[in-house]
Amino acid sequence: MRSVLIKADDVLRRRRTTPTDGRAIWSLIGLIAIYGILYGAAMGSFGGLRGSGALQIVYSAIKVPFLLQATFALSLPSFYVVNSLMGLRRDFSEAVRALMATQAGLSVILASLAPLTLFWYASMDCYSDAVLFNAMMFTIASISAQWILRDYYQPLIRRNPRHRWMLRTWLIVYAFVGIQMGWILRPFIGDPSSPVQFFREDSWGNAYMVVGRMLWRAIN
Amino acid sequence: MQRLFGWFVELDRILKGEATRIADLRNASIQLPVRGVSFVLILLGMLYGVCMGCYALINQGNNMQMLASAVKVPALFFLTLVVTLPSLYVFNALVGSRLTVGSLVRLFVATLGVNLAVLSSLGPIVAFFSVNTTTYSFMVLLNVIVFAIAGVLGLSFLLQTLQRLHIARYGHPPQFPTTHAPRAIESLDAGEEIIQAESIETPAELGPLEAIEGRALGRRIKAVFTIWMLVFGLVGAQMSWILRPFVGAPDSPFQWFRPRGSNFFEAVVHVLRSVFSL
């Protein structure tokens, strides 16, 4: 328990005391899982604790860390190949650690915002407001995590300026996959008017096509 | 199994740029086991084909399309090369380049290595979108973009390597430290030890796409290759049209090939329209 808190603090303060071998990656994955579960549980508690509401808490607690890890796993192979092509292979493990640490930081920040989310749920019962509030929390966490990312990536960029481009490419691919991943993993919050389920039947679809259609309708 | 792993290590050397270091190009050719790497390339192409075929599997319950795409993706690259290489070789020789058939083949295997490695590394993303997207035109567009990314990276590798081969032949002193001596292909089976040894040996890492200062490539040779790259792109795109369907439209039944007609570029414009007009 203590070490989980200390590790989180290390990530937030960008300390490099963590071991630099493979174990560092595993401890970061552990951090993402633990803190992601915390926020996910808070996120899913909109429907209350009783009855099927508890089930939504469990589902969301699984989904939040899964969202981060699965997006990461899908984007990693191309990151590896393109890094190699740019001659940055030697820094690859450090780059992966930096990206992992950023995700761990993101989950720690999210977890720290969880009480606010709970507080919001306790005071408002409008579903669409809850969705908006969670979107805001995710935005805040993603923007704040950029600090961590910048600090971890700074030495890499100093060594080779091409890392800056690689980082931008990574963020684009990660966002592209992550948005779709978030879309198909719905519901995270759980609309009280529909039954609790792990996947929503109508959630199978393409987020970009849905947004495109909405925009098209707005223009016409 | 051990040999397969060795071939993947070879491909990895190409990606890292180790296979195309000036010091290793001294005898004006890339050193790589052509058959082994080609085998790996076929595997990677099939892998991407499977990722592509996921769309038809999910939306039509059609696993034949997956099999067809797995065969067609490697075939697409192979056939495009068959169509375009002879003319390249002839014009290349005509303008006075000294590349032999053997070194040209190795150059192209390496180029396809880059191309297919990028392609298959984007495969998981394509498979992920295939599984949960129902819009056919989105999938076609995504695949076209992925192929384009892989193609651009592959062809810039080709141009850089050509430049390096030229520098290696006309003896320009490398301006970066390479302490690595050329070594025999046979020693590659012990892949892992070599990687470890190398990471200590070489102080400067140079990516395969990085430009090296040196004697510029002859203008005519460069022109031939530039034109060829254009032709390769066009033939490749149209070849993909001839070999279609790759993705498999959900409203038409499975077939190995569709009747002749239209062309790739017309089709892309059509798909773009249908994505944006929705």
PDB file of C-alpha atoms in Angstrom, chain A:
ATOM      1  CA  MET A   1       0.000   0.000   0.000  1.00  0.00           C
ATOM      2  CA  ARG A   2       2.743   2.379   1.067  1.00  0.00           C
ATOM      3  CA  SER A   3       4.839   1.568  -1.956  1.00  0.00           C
ATOM      4  CA  VAL A   4       1.880   2.212  -4.276  1.00  0.00           C
ATOM      5  CA  LEU A   5       1.576   5.715  -2.843  1.00  0.00           C
ATOM      6  CA  ILE A   6       5.315   6.328  -2.991  1.00  0.00           C
ATOM      7  CA  LYS A   7       5.481   5.139  -6.591  1.00  0.00           C
ATOM      8  CA  ALA A   8       2.643   7.482  -7.525  1.00  0.00           C
ATOM      9  CA  ASP A   9       4.494  10.339  -5.880  1.00  0.00           C
ATOM     10  CA  ASP A  10       7.642   9.424  -7.804  1.00  0.00           C
ATOM     11  CA  VAL A  11       5.762   9.609 -11.063  1.00  0.00           C
ATOM     12  CA  LEU A  12       4.173  12.953 -10.211  1.00  0.00           C
ATOM     13  CA  ARG A  13       7.489  14.478  -9.177  1.00  0.00           C
ATOM     14  CA  ARG A  14       9.255  12.930 -12.162  1.00  0.00           C
ATOM     15  CA  ARG A  15      11.842  11.265  -9.980  1.00  0.00           C
ATOM     16  CA  ARG A  16      14.071   8.853 -11.771  1.00  0.00           C
ATOM     17  CA  THR A  17      14.720   6.690  -8.761  1.00  0.00           C
ATOM     18  CA  THR A  18      12.693   3.818 -10.115  1.00  0.00           C
ATOM     19  CA  PRO A  19      14.741   0.945 -11.527  1.00  0.00           C
ATOM     20  CA  THR A  20      15.407   1.368 -15.207  1.00  0.00           C
ATOM     21  CA  ASP A  21      15.072  -2.274 -16.190  1.00  0.00           C
ATOM     22  CA  GLY A  22      12.018  -4.237 -17.196  1.00  0.00           C
ATOM     23  CA  ARG A  23      10.661  -4.105 -13.658  1.00  0.00           C
ATOM     24  CA  ALA A  24      10.018  -0.373 -14.022  1.00  0.00           C
ATOM     25  CA  ILE A  25       7.549  -1.060 -16.829  1.00  0.00           C
ATOM     26  CA  TRP A  26       5.679  -3.607 -14.730  1.00  0.00           C
ATOM     27  CA  SER A  27       5.416  -1.316 -11.768  1.00  0.00           C
ATOM     28  CA  LEU A  28       4.081   1.429 -14.032  1.00  0.00           C
ATOM     29  CA  ILE A  29       1.506  -0.967 -15.493  1.00  0.00           C
ATOM     30  CA  GLY A  30       0.531  -1.814 -11.935  1.00  0.00           C
ATOM     31  CA  LEU A  31       0.094   1.861 -11.122  1.00  0.00           C
ATOM     32  CA  ILE A  32      -2.113   2.412 -14.171  1.00  0.00           C
ATOM     33  CA  ALA A  33      -4.272  -0.543 -13.149  1.00  0.00           C
ATOM     34  CA  ILE A  34      -4.656   0.470  -9.505  1.00  0.00           C
ATOM     35  CA  TYR A  35      -5.385   4.158 -10.008  1.00  0.00           C
ATOM     36  CA  GLY A  36      -7.429   3.539 -13.149  1.00  0.00           C
ATOM     37  CA  ILE A  37      -9.624   1.159 -11.172  1.00  0.00           C
ATOM     38  CA  LEU A  38     -10.124   3.825  -8.521  1.00  0.00           C
ATOM     39  CA  TYR A  39     -11.363   6.417 -10.969  1.00  0.00           C
ATOM     40  CA  GLY A  40     -13.367   3.879 -12.947  1.00  0.00           C
ATOM     41  CA  ALA A  41     -15.176   2.805  -9.796  1.00  0.00           C
ATOM     42  CA  ALA A  42     -15.989   6.404  -8.969  1.00  0.00           C
ATOM     43  CA  MET A  43     -17.115   7.037 -12.531  1.00  0.00           C
ATOM     44  CA  GLY A  44     -19.478   4.066 -12.525  1.00  0.00           C
ATOM     45  CA  SER A  45     -21.118   4.954  -9.248  1.00  0.00           C
ATOM     46  CA  PHE A  46     -23.615   7.327 -10.829  1.00  0.00           C
ATOM     47  CA  GLY A  47     -26.436   4.814 -10.588  1.00  0.00           C
ATOM     48  CA  GLY A  48     -25.883   4.298  -6.867  1.00  0.00           C
ATOM     49  CA  LEU A  49     -24.476   1.394  -4.911  1.00  0.00           C
ATOM     50  CA  ARG A  50     -27.532  -0.757  -4.589  1.00  0.00           C
ATOM     51  CA  GLY A  51     -28.613  -3.549  -6.892  1.00  0.00           C
ATOM     52  CA  SER A  52     -27.329  -3.385 -10.427  1.00  0.00           C
ATOM     53  CA  GLY A  53     -25.616  -0.066  -9.730  1.00  0.00           C
ATOM     54  CA  ALA A  54     -22.830  -1.961  -8.019  1.00  0.00           C
ATOM     55  CA  LEU A  55     -22.326  -3.964 -11.180  1.00  0.00           C
ATOM     56  CA  GLN A  56     -21.768  -0.809 -13.201  1.00  0.00           C
ATOM     57  CA  ILE A  57     -19.081   0.196 -10.679  1.00  0.00           C
ATOM     58  CA  VAL A  58     -17.255  -3.076 -11.268  1.00  0.00           C
ATOM     59  CA  TYR A  59     -17.575  -2.754 -15.044  1.00  0.00           C
ATOM     60  CA  SER A  60     -16.291   0.806 -15.153  1.00  0.00           C
ATOM     61  CA  ALA A  61     -13.462  -0.056 -12.771  1.00  0.00           C
ATOM     62  CA  ILE A  62     -12.300  -2.665 -15.275  1.00  0.00           C
ATOM     63  CA  LYS A  63     -12.870  -0.504 -18.302  1.00  0.00           C
ATOM     64  CA  VAL A  64     -10.831   2.589 -17.418  1.00  0.00           C
ATOM     65  CA  PRO A  65      -7.448   0.853 -17.047  1.00  0.00           C
ATOM     66  CA  PHE A  66      -8.310  -1.393 -19.981  1.00  0.00           C
ATOM     67  CA  LEU A  67      -8.970   1.657 -22.141  1.00  0.00           C
ATOM     68  CA  LEU A  68      -5.509   3.037 -21.421  1.00  0.00           C
ATOM     69  CA  GLN A  69      -3.626  -0.226 -21.737  1.00  0.00           C
ATOM     70  CA  ALA A  70      -5.363  -1.530 -24.843  1.00  0.00           C
ATOM     71  CA  THR A  71      -4.900   1.765 -26.683  1.00  0.00           C
ATOM     72  CA  PHE A  72      -1.250   1.690 -25.710  1.00  0.00           C
ATOM     73  CA  ALA A  73      -0.810  -1.897 -26.865  1.00  0.00           C
ATOM     74  CA  LEU A  74      -2.433  -1.246 -30.252  1.00  0.00           C
ATOM     75  CA  SER A  75      -0.327   1.820 -30.954  1.00  0.00           C
ATOM     76  CA  LEU A  76       2.976   0.337 -29.804  1.00  0.00           C
ATOM     77  CA  PRO A  77       3.987  -1.832 -32.828  1.00  0.00           C
ATOM     78  CA  SER A  78       3.955   1.022 -35.318  1.00  0.00           C
ATOM     79  CA  PHE A  79       5.740   3.262 -32.809  1.00  0.00           C
ATOM     80  CA  TYR A  80       8.480   0.651 -32.587  1.00  0.00           C
ATOM     81  CA  VAL A  81       8.919   0.333 -36.331  1.00  0.00           C
ATOM     82  CA  VAL A  82       8.887   4.050 -37.044  1.00  0.00           C
ATOM     83  CA  ASN A  83      11.305   4.731 -34.173  1.00  0.00           C
ATOM     84  CA  SER A  84      13.670   2.182 -35.651  1.00  0.00           C
ATOM     85  CA  LEU A  85      13.414   3.773 -39.067  1.00  0.00           C
ATOM     86  CA  MET A  86      14.227   7.176 -37.620  1.00  0.00           C
ATOM     87  CA  GLY A  87      17.345   5.769 -36.009  1.00  0.00           C
ATOM     88  CA  LEU A  88      16.007   6.114 -32.488  1.00  0.00           C
ATOM     89  CA  ARG A  89      16.030   2.459 -31.546  1.00  0.00           C
ATOM     90  CA  ARG A  90      18.534   2.833 -28.770  1.00  0.00           C
ATOM     91  CA  ASP A  91      16.238   5.223 -26.928  1.00  0.00           C
ATOM     92  CA  PHE A  92      13.157   3.095 -27.509  1.00  0.00           C
ATOM     93  CA  SER A  93      12.897   1.531 -24.070  1.00  0.00           C
ATOM     94  CA  GLU A  94      13.369   4.921 -22.467  1.00  0.00           C
ATOM     95  CA  ALA A  95      10.681   6.381 -24.712  1.00  0.00           C
ATOM     96  CA  VAL A  96       8.278   3.586 -23.773  1.00  0.00           C
ATOM     97  CA  ARG A  97       9.003   4.176 -20.102  1.00  0.00           C
ATOM     98  CA  ALA A  98       8.292   7.876 -20.575  1.00  0.00           C
ATOM     99  CA  LEU A  99       4.957   7.118 -22.256  1.00  0.00           C
ATOM    100  CA  MET A 100       4.070   4.545 -19.620  1.00  0.00           C
ATOM    101  CA  ALA A 101       4.954   6.953 -16.829  1.00  0.00           C
ATOM    102  CA  THR A 102       2.720   9.545 -18.457  1.00  0.00           C
ATOM    103  CA  GLN A 103      -0.181   7.128 -18.492  1.00  0.00           C
ATOM    104  CA  ALA A 104       0.509   6.210 -14.884  1.00  0.00           C
ATOM    105  CA  GLY A 105       0.548   9.929 -14.084  1.00  0.00           C
ATOM    106  CA  LEU A 106      -2.731  10.350 -15.949  1.00  0.00           C
ATOM    107  CA  SER A 107      -4.363   7.623 -13.864  1.00  0.00           C
ATOM    108  CA  VAL A 108      -3.005   9.090 -10.614  1.00  0.00           C
ATOM    109  CA  ILE A 109      -4.373  12.507 -11.549  1.00  0.00           C
ATOM    110  CA  LEU A 110      -7.714  10.961 -12.504  1.00  0.00           C
ATOM    111  CA  ALA A 111      -7.831   9.105  -9.198  1.00  0.00           C
ATOM    112  CA  SER A 112      -7.185  12.341  -7.363  1.00  0.00           C
ATOM    113  CA  LEU A 113     -10.159  13.860  -9.183  1.00  0.00           C
ATOM    114  CA  ALA A 114     -12.411  10.924  -8.272  1.00  0.00           C
ATOM    115  CA  PRO A 115     -13.667  12.509  -5.027  1.00  0.00           C
ATOM    116  CA  LEU A 116     -14.773  15.542  -7.032  1.00  0.00           C
ATOM    117  CA  THR A 117     -16.679  13.286  -9.389  1.00  0.00           C
ATOM    118  CA  LEU A 118     -18.355  11.565  -6.455  1.00  0.00           C
ATOM    119  CA  PHE A 119     -19.198  14.932  -4.984  1.00  0.00           C
ATOM    120  CA  TRP A 120     -20.741  15.976  -8.285  1.00  0.00           C
ATOM    121  CA  TYR A 121     -22.794  12.771  -8.452  1.00  0.00           C
ATOM    122  CA  ALA A 122     -23.990  13.385  -4.892  1.00  0.00           C
ATOM    123  CA  SER A 123     -25.236  16.845  -5.708  1.00  0.00           C
ATOM    124  CA  MET A 124     -26.636  16.498  -9.250  1.00  0.00           C
ATOM    125  CA  ASP A 125     -28.661  13.709 -10.760  1.00  0.00           C
ATOM    126  CA  CYS A 126     -28.721  14.783 -14.410  1.00  0.00           C
ATOM    127  CA  TYR A 127     -27.111  12.114 -16.595  1.00  0.00           C
ATOM    128  CA  SER A 128     -25.897  14.381 -19.392  1.00  0.00           C
ATOM    129  CA  ASP A 129     -24.297  16.724 -16.846  1.00  0.00           C
ATOM    130  CA  ALA A 130     -22.493  13.737 -15.385  1.00  0.00           C
ATOM    131  CA  VAL A 131     -21.172  12.829 -18.830  1.00  0.00           C
ATOM    132  CA  LEU A 132     -19.969  16.375 -19.332  1.00  0.00           C
ATOM    133  CA  PHE A 133     -18.341  16.499 -15.905  1.00  0.00           C
ATOM    134  CA  ASN A 134     -16.432  13.296 -16.573  1.00  0.00           C
ATOM    135  CA  ALA A 135     -15.322  14.570 -19.949  1.00  0.00           C
ATOM    136  CA  MET A 136     -13.999  17.631 -18.142  1.00  0.00           C
ATOM    137  CA  MET A 137     -12.104  15.499 -15.633  1.00  0.00           C
ATOM    138  CA  PHE A 138     -10.533  13.476 -18.438  1.00  0.00           C
ATOM    139  CA  THR A 139      -9.555  16.665 -20.243  1.00  0.00           C
ATOM    140  CA  ILE A 140      -7.975  18.130 -17.105  1.00  0.00           C
ATOM    141  CA  ALA A 141      -6.071  14.919 -16.455  1.00  0.00           C
ATOM    142  CA  SER A 142      -4.823  14.628 -20.047  1.00  0.00           C
ATOM    143  CA  ILE A 143      -3.623  18.210 -20.129  1.00  0.00           C
ATOM    144  CA  SER A 144      -1.903  17.912 -16.742  1.00  0.00           C
ATOM    145  CA  ALA A 145      -0.232  14.674 -17.764  1.00  0.00           C
ATOM    146  CA  GLN A 146       1.479  16.592 -20.542  1.00  0.00           C
ATOM    147  CA  TRP A 147       3.786  18.082 -17.889  1.00  0.00           C
ATOM    148  CA  ILE A 148       4.963  14.661 -16.945  1.00  0.00           C
ATOM    149  CA  LEU A 149       5.385  13.699 -20.569  1.00  0.00           C
ATOM    150  CA  ARG A 150       7.383  16.820 -21.360  1.00  0.00           C
ATOM    151  CA  ASP A 151       9.744  16.283 -18.461  1.00  0.00           C
ATOM    152  CA  TYR A 152      10.361  12.648 -19.240  1.00  0.00           C
ATOM    153  CA  TYR A 153      10.831  13.322 -22.920  1.00  0.00           C
ATOM    154  CA  GLN A 154      13.086  16.338 -22.479  1.00  0.00           C
ATOM    155  CA  PRO A 155      16.374  14.396 -22.235  1.00  0.00           C
ATOM    156  CA  LEU A 156      15.410  12.307 -25.258  1.00  0.00           C
ATOM    157  CA  ILE A 157      14.645  15.383 -27.344  1.00  0.00           C
ATOM    158  CA  ARG A 158      17.917  16.955 -26.246  1.00  0.00           C
ATOM    159  CA  ARG A 159      19.736  13.887 -27.435  1.00  0.00           C
ATOM    160  CA  ASN A 160      17.956  13.840 -30.772  1.00  0.00           C
ATOM    161  CA  PRO A 161      15.438  16.484 -31.894  1.00  0.00           C
ATOM    162  CA  ARG A 162      13.613  13.908 -33.986  1.00  0.00           C
ATOM    163  CA  HIS A 163      12.085  12.572 -30.788  1.00  0.00           C
ATOM    164  CA  ARG A 164       9.823  15.613 -30.822  1.00  0.00           C
ATOM    165  CA  TRP A 165       8.295  14.446 -34.092  1.00  0.00           C
ATOM    166  CA  MET A 166       8.001  10.911 -32.858  1.00  0.00           C
ATOM    167  CA  LEU A 167       6.162  12.156 -29.797  1.00  0.00           C
ATOM    168  CA  ARG A 168       3.718  14.140 -31.923  1.00  0.00           C
ATOM    169  CA  THR A 169       3.123  11.134 -34.151  1.00  0.00           C
ATOM    170  CA  TRP A 170       2.543   8.989 -31.084  1.00  0.00           C
ATOM    171  CA  LEU A 171       0.003  11.416 -29.642  1.00  0.00           C
ATOM    172  CA  ILE A 172      -1.917  11.521 -32.925  1.00  0.00           C
ATOM    173  CA  VAL A 173      -2.056   7.723 -33.254  1.00  0.00           C
ATOM    174  CA  TYR A 174      -2.848   7.254 -29.569  1.00  0.00           C
ATOM    175  CA  ALA A 175      -5.686   9.762 -29.700  1.00  0.00           C
ATOM    176  CA  PHE A 176      -7.025   8.248 -32.926  1.00  0.00           C
ATOM    177  CA  VAL A 177      -7.180   4.764 -31.402  1.00  0.00           C
ATOM    178  CA  GLY A 178      -8.114   5.961 -27.910  1.00  0.00           C
ATOM    179  CA  ILE A 179     -11.202   7.877 -29.042  1.00  0.00           C
ATOM    180  CA  GLN A 180     -12.560   4.815 -30.801  1.00  0.00           C
ATOM    181  CA  MET A 181     -11.631   2.591 -27.858  1.00  0.00           C
ATOM    182  CA  GLY A 182     -13.515   4.883 -25.490  1.00  0.00           C
ATOM    183  CA  TRP A 183     -16.464   4.835 -27.843  1.00  0.00           C
ATOM    184  CA  ILE A 184     -16.854   1.078 -28.040  1.00  0.00           C
ATOM    185  CA  LEU A 185     -16.251   0.542 -24.322  1.00  0.00           C
ATOM    186  CA  ARG A 186     -19.291   2.608 -23.417  1.00  0.00           C
ATOM    187  CA  PRO A 187     -21.125   2.829 -21.041  1.00  0.00           C
ATOM    188  CA  PHE A 188     -18.673   4.126 -18.474  1.00  0.00           C
ATOM    189  CA  ILE A 189     -21.143   6.072 -16.411  1.00  0.00           C
ATOM    190  CA  GLY A 190     -24.340   4.128 -16.984  1.00  0.00           C
ATOM    191  CA  ASP A 191     -27.508   5.846 -18.089  1.00  0.00           C
ATOM    192  CA  PRO A 192     -29.986   5.181 -15.259  1.00  0.00           C
ATOM    193  CA  SER A 193     -32.807   4.783 -17.754  1.00  0.00           C
ATOM    194  CA  SER A 194     -31.203   1.776 -19.468  1.00  0.00           C
ATOM    195  CA  PRO A 195     -30.229  -1.554 -17.909  1.00  0.00           C
ATOM    196  CA  VAL A 196     -26.693  -2.117 -16.617  1.00  0.00           C
ATOM    197  CA  GLN A 197     -24.555  -4.022 -19.099  1.00  0.00           C
ATOM    198  CA  PHE A 198     -20.875  -4.420 -19.897  1.00  0.00           C
ATOM    199  CA  PHE A 199     -21.230  -3.403 -23.521  1.00  0.00           C
ATOM    200  CA  ARG A 200     -24.052  -1.412 -24.916  1.00  0.00           C
ATOM    201  CA  GLU A 201     -25.527  -3.140 -27.915  1.00  0.00           C
ATOM    202  CA  ASP A 202     -25.678  -0.013 -29.998  1.00  0.00           C
ATOM    203  CA  SER A 203     -22.185   1.092 -29.029  1.00  0.00           C
ATOM    204  CA  TRP A 204     -20.621  -1.083 -31.722  1.00  0.00           C
ATOM    205  CA  GLY A 205     -19.808   1.463 -34.346  1.00  0.00           C
ATOM    206  CA  ASN A 206     -17.340   4.018 -35.457  1.00  0.00           C
ATOM    207  CA  ALA A 207     -16.975   7.162 -33.349  1.00  0.00           C
ATOM    208  CA  TYR A 208     -15.660   9.191 -36.263  1.00  0.00           C
ATOM    209  CA  MET A 209     -18.556   8.286 -38.504  1.00  0.00           C
ATOM    210  CA  VAL A 210     -21.026   9.206 -35.756  1.00  0.00           C
ATOM    211  CA  VAL A 211     -19.350  12.575 -35.154  1.00  0.00           C
ATOM    212  CA  GLY A 212     -19.123  13.155 -38.911  1.00  0.00           C
ATOM    213  CA  ARG A 213     -22.841  12.498 -39.306  1.00  0.00           C
ATOM    214  CA  MET A 214     -23.652  14.838 -36.436  1.00  0.00           C
ATOM    215  CA  LEU A 215     -21.525  17.585 -37.990  1.00  0.00           C
ATOM    216  CA  TRP A 216     -23.125  16.993 -41.362  1.00  0.00           C
ATOM    217  CA  ARG A 217     -26.576  17.297 -39.876  1.00  0.00           C
ATOM    218  CA  ALA A 218     -25.569  20.490 -38.058  1.00  0.00           C
ATOM    219  CA  ILE A 219     -24.292  22.061 -41.268  1.00  0.00           C
ATOM    220  CA  ASN A 220     -27.353  21.175 -43.298  1.00  0.00           C
TER     221      ASN A 220
END
